[in-house]
XYZ file of C-alpha atoms in Angstrom:
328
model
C 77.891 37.842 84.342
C 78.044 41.086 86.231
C 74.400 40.798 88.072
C 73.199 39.128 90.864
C 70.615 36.512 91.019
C 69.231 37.803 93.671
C 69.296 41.402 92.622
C 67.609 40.196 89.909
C 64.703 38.239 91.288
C 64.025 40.866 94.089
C 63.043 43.142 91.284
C 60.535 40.500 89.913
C 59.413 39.691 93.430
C 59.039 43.241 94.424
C 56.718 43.703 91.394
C 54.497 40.652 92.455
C 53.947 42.439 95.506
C 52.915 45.559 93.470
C 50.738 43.551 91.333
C 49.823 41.079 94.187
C 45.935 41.544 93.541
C 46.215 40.926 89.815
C 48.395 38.041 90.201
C 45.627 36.623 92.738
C 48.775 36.124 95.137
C 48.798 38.042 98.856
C 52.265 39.375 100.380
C 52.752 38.942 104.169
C 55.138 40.646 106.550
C 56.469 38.189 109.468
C 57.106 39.237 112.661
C 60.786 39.634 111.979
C 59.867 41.638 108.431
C 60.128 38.665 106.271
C 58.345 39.285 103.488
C 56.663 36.142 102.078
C 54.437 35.993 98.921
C 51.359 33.340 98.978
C 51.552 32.378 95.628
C 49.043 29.279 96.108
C 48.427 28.078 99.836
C 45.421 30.398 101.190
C 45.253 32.150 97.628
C 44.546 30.898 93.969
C 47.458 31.650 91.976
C 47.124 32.589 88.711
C 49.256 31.529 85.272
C 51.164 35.084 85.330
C 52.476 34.341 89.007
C 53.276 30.904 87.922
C 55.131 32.851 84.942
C 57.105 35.366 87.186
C 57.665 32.432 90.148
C 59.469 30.575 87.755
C 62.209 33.100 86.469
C 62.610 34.206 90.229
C 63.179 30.069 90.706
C 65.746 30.831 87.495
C 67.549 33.647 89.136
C 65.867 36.555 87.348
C 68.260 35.910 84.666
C 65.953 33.575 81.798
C 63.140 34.653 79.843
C 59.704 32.702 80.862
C 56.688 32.627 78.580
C 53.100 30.615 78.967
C 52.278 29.525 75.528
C 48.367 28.892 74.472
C 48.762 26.265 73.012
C 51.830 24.567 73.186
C 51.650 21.946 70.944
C 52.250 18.575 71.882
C 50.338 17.135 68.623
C 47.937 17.493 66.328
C 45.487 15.613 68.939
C 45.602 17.108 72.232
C 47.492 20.773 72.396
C 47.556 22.327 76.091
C 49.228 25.510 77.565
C 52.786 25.107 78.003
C 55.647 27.104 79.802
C 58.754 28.275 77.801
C 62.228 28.784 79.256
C 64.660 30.314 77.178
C 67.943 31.711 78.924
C 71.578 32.457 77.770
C 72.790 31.346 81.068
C 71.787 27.847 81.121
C 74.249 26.098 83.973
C 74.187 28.970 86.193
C 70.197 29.629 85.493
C 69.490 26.137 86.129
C 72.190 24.013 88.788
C 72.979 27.222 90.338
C 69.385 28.521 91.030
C 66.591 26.652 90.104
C 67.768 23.443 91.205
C 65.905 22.668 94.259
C 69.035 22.192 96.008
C 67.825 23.103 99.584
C 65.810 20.700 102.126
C 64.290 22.914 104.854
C 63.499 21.386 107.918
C 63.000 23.772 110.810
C 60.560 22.483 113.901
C 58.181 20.313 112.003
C 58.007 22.625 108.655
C 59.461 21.165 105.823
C 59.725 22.662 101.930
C 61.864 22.488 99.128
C 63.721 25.183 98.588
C 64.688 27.005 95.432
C 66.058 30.231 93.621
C 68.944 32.654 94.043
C 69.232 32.564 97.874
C 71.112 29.236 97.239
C 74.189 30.924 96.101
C 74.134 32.454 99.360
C 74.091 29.318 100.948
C 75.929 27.142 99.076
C 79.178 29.295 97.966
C 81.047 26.309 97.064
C 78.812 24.829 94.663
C 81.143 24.498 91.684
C 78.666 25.488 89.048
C 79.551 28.636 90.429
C 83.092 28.427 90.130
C 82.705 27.177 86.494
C 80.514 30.124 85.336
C 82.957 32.695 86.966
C 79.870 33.403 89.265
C 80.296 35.526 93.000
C 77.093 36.014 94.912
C 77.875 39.024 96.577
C 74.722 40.999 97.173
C 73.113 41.560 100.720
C 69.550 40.423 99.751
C 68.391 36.961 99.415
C 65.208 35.539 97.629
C 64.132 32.133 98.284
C 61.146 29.827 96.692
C 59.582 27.012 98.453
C 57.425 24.270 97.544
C 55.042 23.769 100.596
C 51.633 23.520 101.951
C 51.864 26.317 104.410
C 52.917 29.626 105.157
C 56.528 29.487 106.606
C 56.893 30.797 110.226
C 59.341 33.469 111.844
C 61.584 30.811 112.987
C 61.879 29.313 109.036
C 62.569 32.603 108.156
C 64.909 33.517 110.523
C 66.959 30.428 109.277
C 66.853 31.244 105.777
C 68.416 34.844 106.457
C 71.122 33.670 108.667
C 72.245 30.651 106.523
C 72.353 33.065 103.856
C 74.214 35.544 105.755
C 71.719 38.447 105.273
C 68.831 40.368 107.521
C 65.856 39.071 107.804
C 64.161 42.000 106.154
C 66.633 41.802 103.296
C 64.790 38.212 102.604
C 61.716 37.226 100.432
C 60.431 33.989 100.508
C 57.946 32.821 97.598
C 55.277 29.720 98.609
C 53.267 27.406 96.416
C 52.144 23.874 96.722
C 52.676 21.446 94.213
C 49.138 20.863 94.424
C 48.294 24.402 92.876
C 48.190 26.019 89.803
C 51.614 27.812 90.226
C 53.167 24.709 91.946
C 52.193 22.986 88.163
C 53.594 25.932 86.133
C 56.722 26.480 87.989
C 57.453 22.594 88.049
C 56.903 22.092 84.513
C 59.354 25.193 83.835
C 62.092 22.593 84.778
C 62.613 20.679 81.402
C 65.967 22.297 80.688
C 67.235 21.811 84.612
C 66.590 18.193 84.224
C 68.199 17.846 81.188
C 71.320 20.230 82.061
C 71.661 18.112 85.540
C 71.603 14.832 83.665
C 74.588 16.293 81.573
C 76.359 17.023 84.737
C 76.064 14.726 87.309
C 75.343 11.481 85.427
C 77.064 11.859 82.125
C 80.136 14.195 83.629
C 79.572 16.785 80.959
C 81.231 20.553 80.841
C 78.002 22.023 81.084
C 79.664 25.657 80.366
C 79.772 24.593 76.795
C 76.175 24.744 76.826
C 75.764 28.549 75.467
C 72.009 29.022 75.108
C 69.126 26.844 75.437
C 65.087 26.831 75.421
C 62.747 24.398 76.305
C 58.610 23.902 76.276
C 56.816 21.568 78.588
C 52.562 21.526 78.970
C 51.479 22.760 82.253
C 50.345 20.244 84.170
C 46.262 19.731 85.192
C 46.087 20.770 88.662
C 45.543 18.204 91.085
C 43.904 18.809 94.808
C 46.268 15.736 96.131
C 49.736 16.499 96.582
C 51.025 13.158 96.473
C 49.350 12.925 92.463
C 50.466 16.335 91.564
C 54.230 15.682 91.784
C 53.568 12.691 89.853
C 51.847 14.363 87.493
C 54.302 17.525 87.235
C 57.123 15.204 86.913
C 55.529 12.752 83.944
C 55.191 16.612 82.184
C 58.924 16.745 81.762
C 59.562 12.858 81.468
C 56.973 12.268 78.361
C 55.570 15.926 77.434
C 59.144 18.336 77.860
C 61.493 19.342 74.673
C 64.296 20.742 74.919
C 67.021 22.391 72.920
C 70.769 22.589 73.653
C 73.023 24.815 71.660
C 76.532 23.452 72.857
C 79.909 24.519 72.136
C 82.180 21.056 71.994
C 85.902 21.024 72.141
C 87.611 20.475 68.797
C 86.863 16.964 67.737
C 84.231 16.372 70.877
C 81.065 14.383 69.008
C 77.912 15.411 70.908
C 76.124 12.043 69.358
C 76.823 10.040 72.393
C 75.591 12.713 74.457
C 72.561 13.508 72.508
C 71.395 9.583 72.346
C 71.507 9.720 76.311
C 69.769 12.338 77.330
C 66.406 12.170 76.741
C 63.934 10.516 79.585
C 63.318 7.438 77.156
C 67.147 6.289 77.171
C 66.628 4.965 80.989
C 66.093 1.238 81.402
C 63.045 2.746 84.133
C 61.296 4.430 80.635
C 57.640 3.795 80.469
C 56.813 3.577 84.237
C 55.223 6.617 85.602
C 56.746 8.693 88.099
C 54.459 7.318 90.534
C 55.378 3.722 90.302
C 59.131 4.424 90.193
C 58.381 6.480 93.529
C 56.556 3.423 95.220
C 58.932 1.326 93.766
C 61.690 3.364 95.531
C 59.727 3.059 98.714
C 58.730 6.739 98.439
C 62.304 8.134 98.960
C 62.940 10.396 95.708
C 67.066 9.343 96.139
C 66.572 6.600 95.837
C 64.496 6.852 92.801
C 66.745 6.049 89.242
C 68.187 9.651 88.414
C 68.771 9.210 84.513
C 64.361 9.018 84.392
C 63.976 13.107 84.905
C 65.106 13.983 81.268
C 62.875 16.070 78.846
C 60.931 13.559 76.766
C 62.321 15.083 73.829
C 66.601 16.748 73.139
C 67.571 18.259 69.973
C 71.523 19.336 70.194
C 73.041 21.810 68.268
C 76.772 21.143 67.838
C 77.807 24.934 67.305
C 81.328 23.842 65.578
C 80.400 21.521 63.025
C 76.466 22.732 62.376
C 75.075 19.404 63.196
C 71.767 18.832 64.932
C 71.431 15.376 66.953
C 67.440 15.133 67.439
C 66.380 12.432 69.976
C 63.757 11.057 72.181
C 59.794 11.628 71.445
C 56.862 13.273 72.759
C 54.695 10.447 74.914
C 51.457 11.576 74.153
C 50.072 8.261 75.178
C 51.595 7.520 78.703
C 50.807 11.799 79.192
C 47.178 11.331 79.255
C 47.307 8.429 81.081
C 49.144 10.447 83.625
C 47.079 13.266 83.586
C 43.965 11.477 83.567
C 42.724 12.727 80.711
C 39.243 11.904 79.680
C 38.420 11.882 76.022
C 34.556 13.419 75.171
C 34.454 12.992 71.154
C 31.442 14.984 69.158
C 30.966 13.332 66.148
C 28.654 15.352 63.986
């Protein structure tokens, strides 16, 4: 792949700025001209931020779509965000990944997006996709509850080895309504990751993929918004995997494993794995934060290894979902 990442989401987060009104987001200049786009702390968001927040998170280089409905069932259909990219490893581990822990004088986020290739050159995902960051602009995504300051900013850029003005930073809470949109646009990292650093799959092989997970209701408390945006993946994302084996590789084993309800933790929400892991997400079983449901498409033989099952059940019980039936 001849562009870079962050080429590639500057021009989507240069347009937000454009369209910063329409999008309901606001653009700020810091002090050290920073440019950082509100996306959900002092403004509302809006779905088509959400949309363009997560391909920046993807590295400018996967297609994102809000579908109305996505259909979980025939019962309860909600809006839904589509991923499809032909870059999956590189799209995913080496960009979207939230790969980054910020932690600069009491401000803490979670950082995401292209700027991570800047910062993290010897991630081997980038090695294995024949992948050189070599651009002199950087663009960053947090999840957070403020604004950062000059000083956050002033880390990002020189960890990534650019100016400061050569920087944009993108901020939403998980407790918002792109913080929901932009987490539940993760159903094909989760998956991909599992391959990788659980199974020890050659995620390369994976050629294209595309994936559908409901947007998750928008909760005011952040603590029940990342459970809530995580049980959207674990028992409302699907996923699809076109994969390229070796000659004679079966994908079976792999397929069987990889969705959310092959962990020996399936059934407990993300919320009671997280207390049960005393509130530390590491420590928190790793093989749980799988779509809900994997079909595999074994591109030598033609086979098709479906697996795993939409939750509809344990989803509303996550989300809180109460029923109101009119019976005429």
């Amino acid at each position: 792949m001849a562009e870079s990442m962050n080429v590639e989401a500057m021009k989507i987060a240069k347009k937000m700025v454009e369209d910063q009104e329409k999008y309901n987001i606001q653009a700020l200049e810091l002090e050290n001209k920073t440019t950082v786009i509100d996306c959900g702390v002092n403004v509302p968001g809006s779905i088509k931020g959400g949309e363009l927040f997560t391909r920046v998170c993807l590295g400018g280089i996967s297609d994102v779509g809000i579908s109305i409905p996505g259909d979980l069932s025939d019962i309860m259909a909600m809006p839904a965000v589509k991923v499809k990219t032909d870059f999956p490893a590189l799209s995913t581990l080496g960009s979207q990944k939230a790969g980054w822990k910020i932690d600069v004088d009491g401000y803490y986020a979670i950082g995401s997006g292209p700027a991570q290739a800047h910062k993290f050159k010897d991630n081997p995902i980038y090695e294995m996709c024949g992948y050189v960051e070599d651009s002199d602009v950087a663009v960053i995504t947090l999840e957070a509850d403020s604004i950062p300051t000059v000083e956050v900013a002033d880390y990002i850029a020189y960890e990534c080895g650019v100016k400061p003005e050569n920087l944009m930073i993108l901020v939403a809470p998980t407790a918002s309504l792109v913080g929901s949109i932009q987490i539940s646009g993760r159903a094909l990292e989760c998956g991909i990751f599992k391959m990788y650093e659980i199974m020890d799959f050659d995620v390369t092989k994976i050629t294209y993929a595309a994936g559908i997970t409901p947007i998750t209701p928008v909760d005011p408390d952040s603590v029940k918004a990342m459970g809530k945006t995580n049980d959207a993946i674990i028992f409302g994302g699907r996923a699809y995997y076109y994969i390229e084996p070796d000659v004679g590789e079966s994908l079976e084993e792999l397929a069987a494993n990889l969705p959310s309800s092959a962990s020996d933790k399936y059934g407990q929400s993300f919320i009671e794995l997280f207390e049960e892991a005393g509130h530390d997400f590491y420590k928190m079983p790793q093989d749980i934060f799988a779509p809900a449901q994997v079909i595999v498409n074994d591109m030598l033989t033609g086979a098709m290894y479906h697996t795993g099952f939409i939750d509809l059940k344990r989803l509303k019980e996550s989300f809180e979902v109460i029923e109101i039936i009119n019976k005429k």
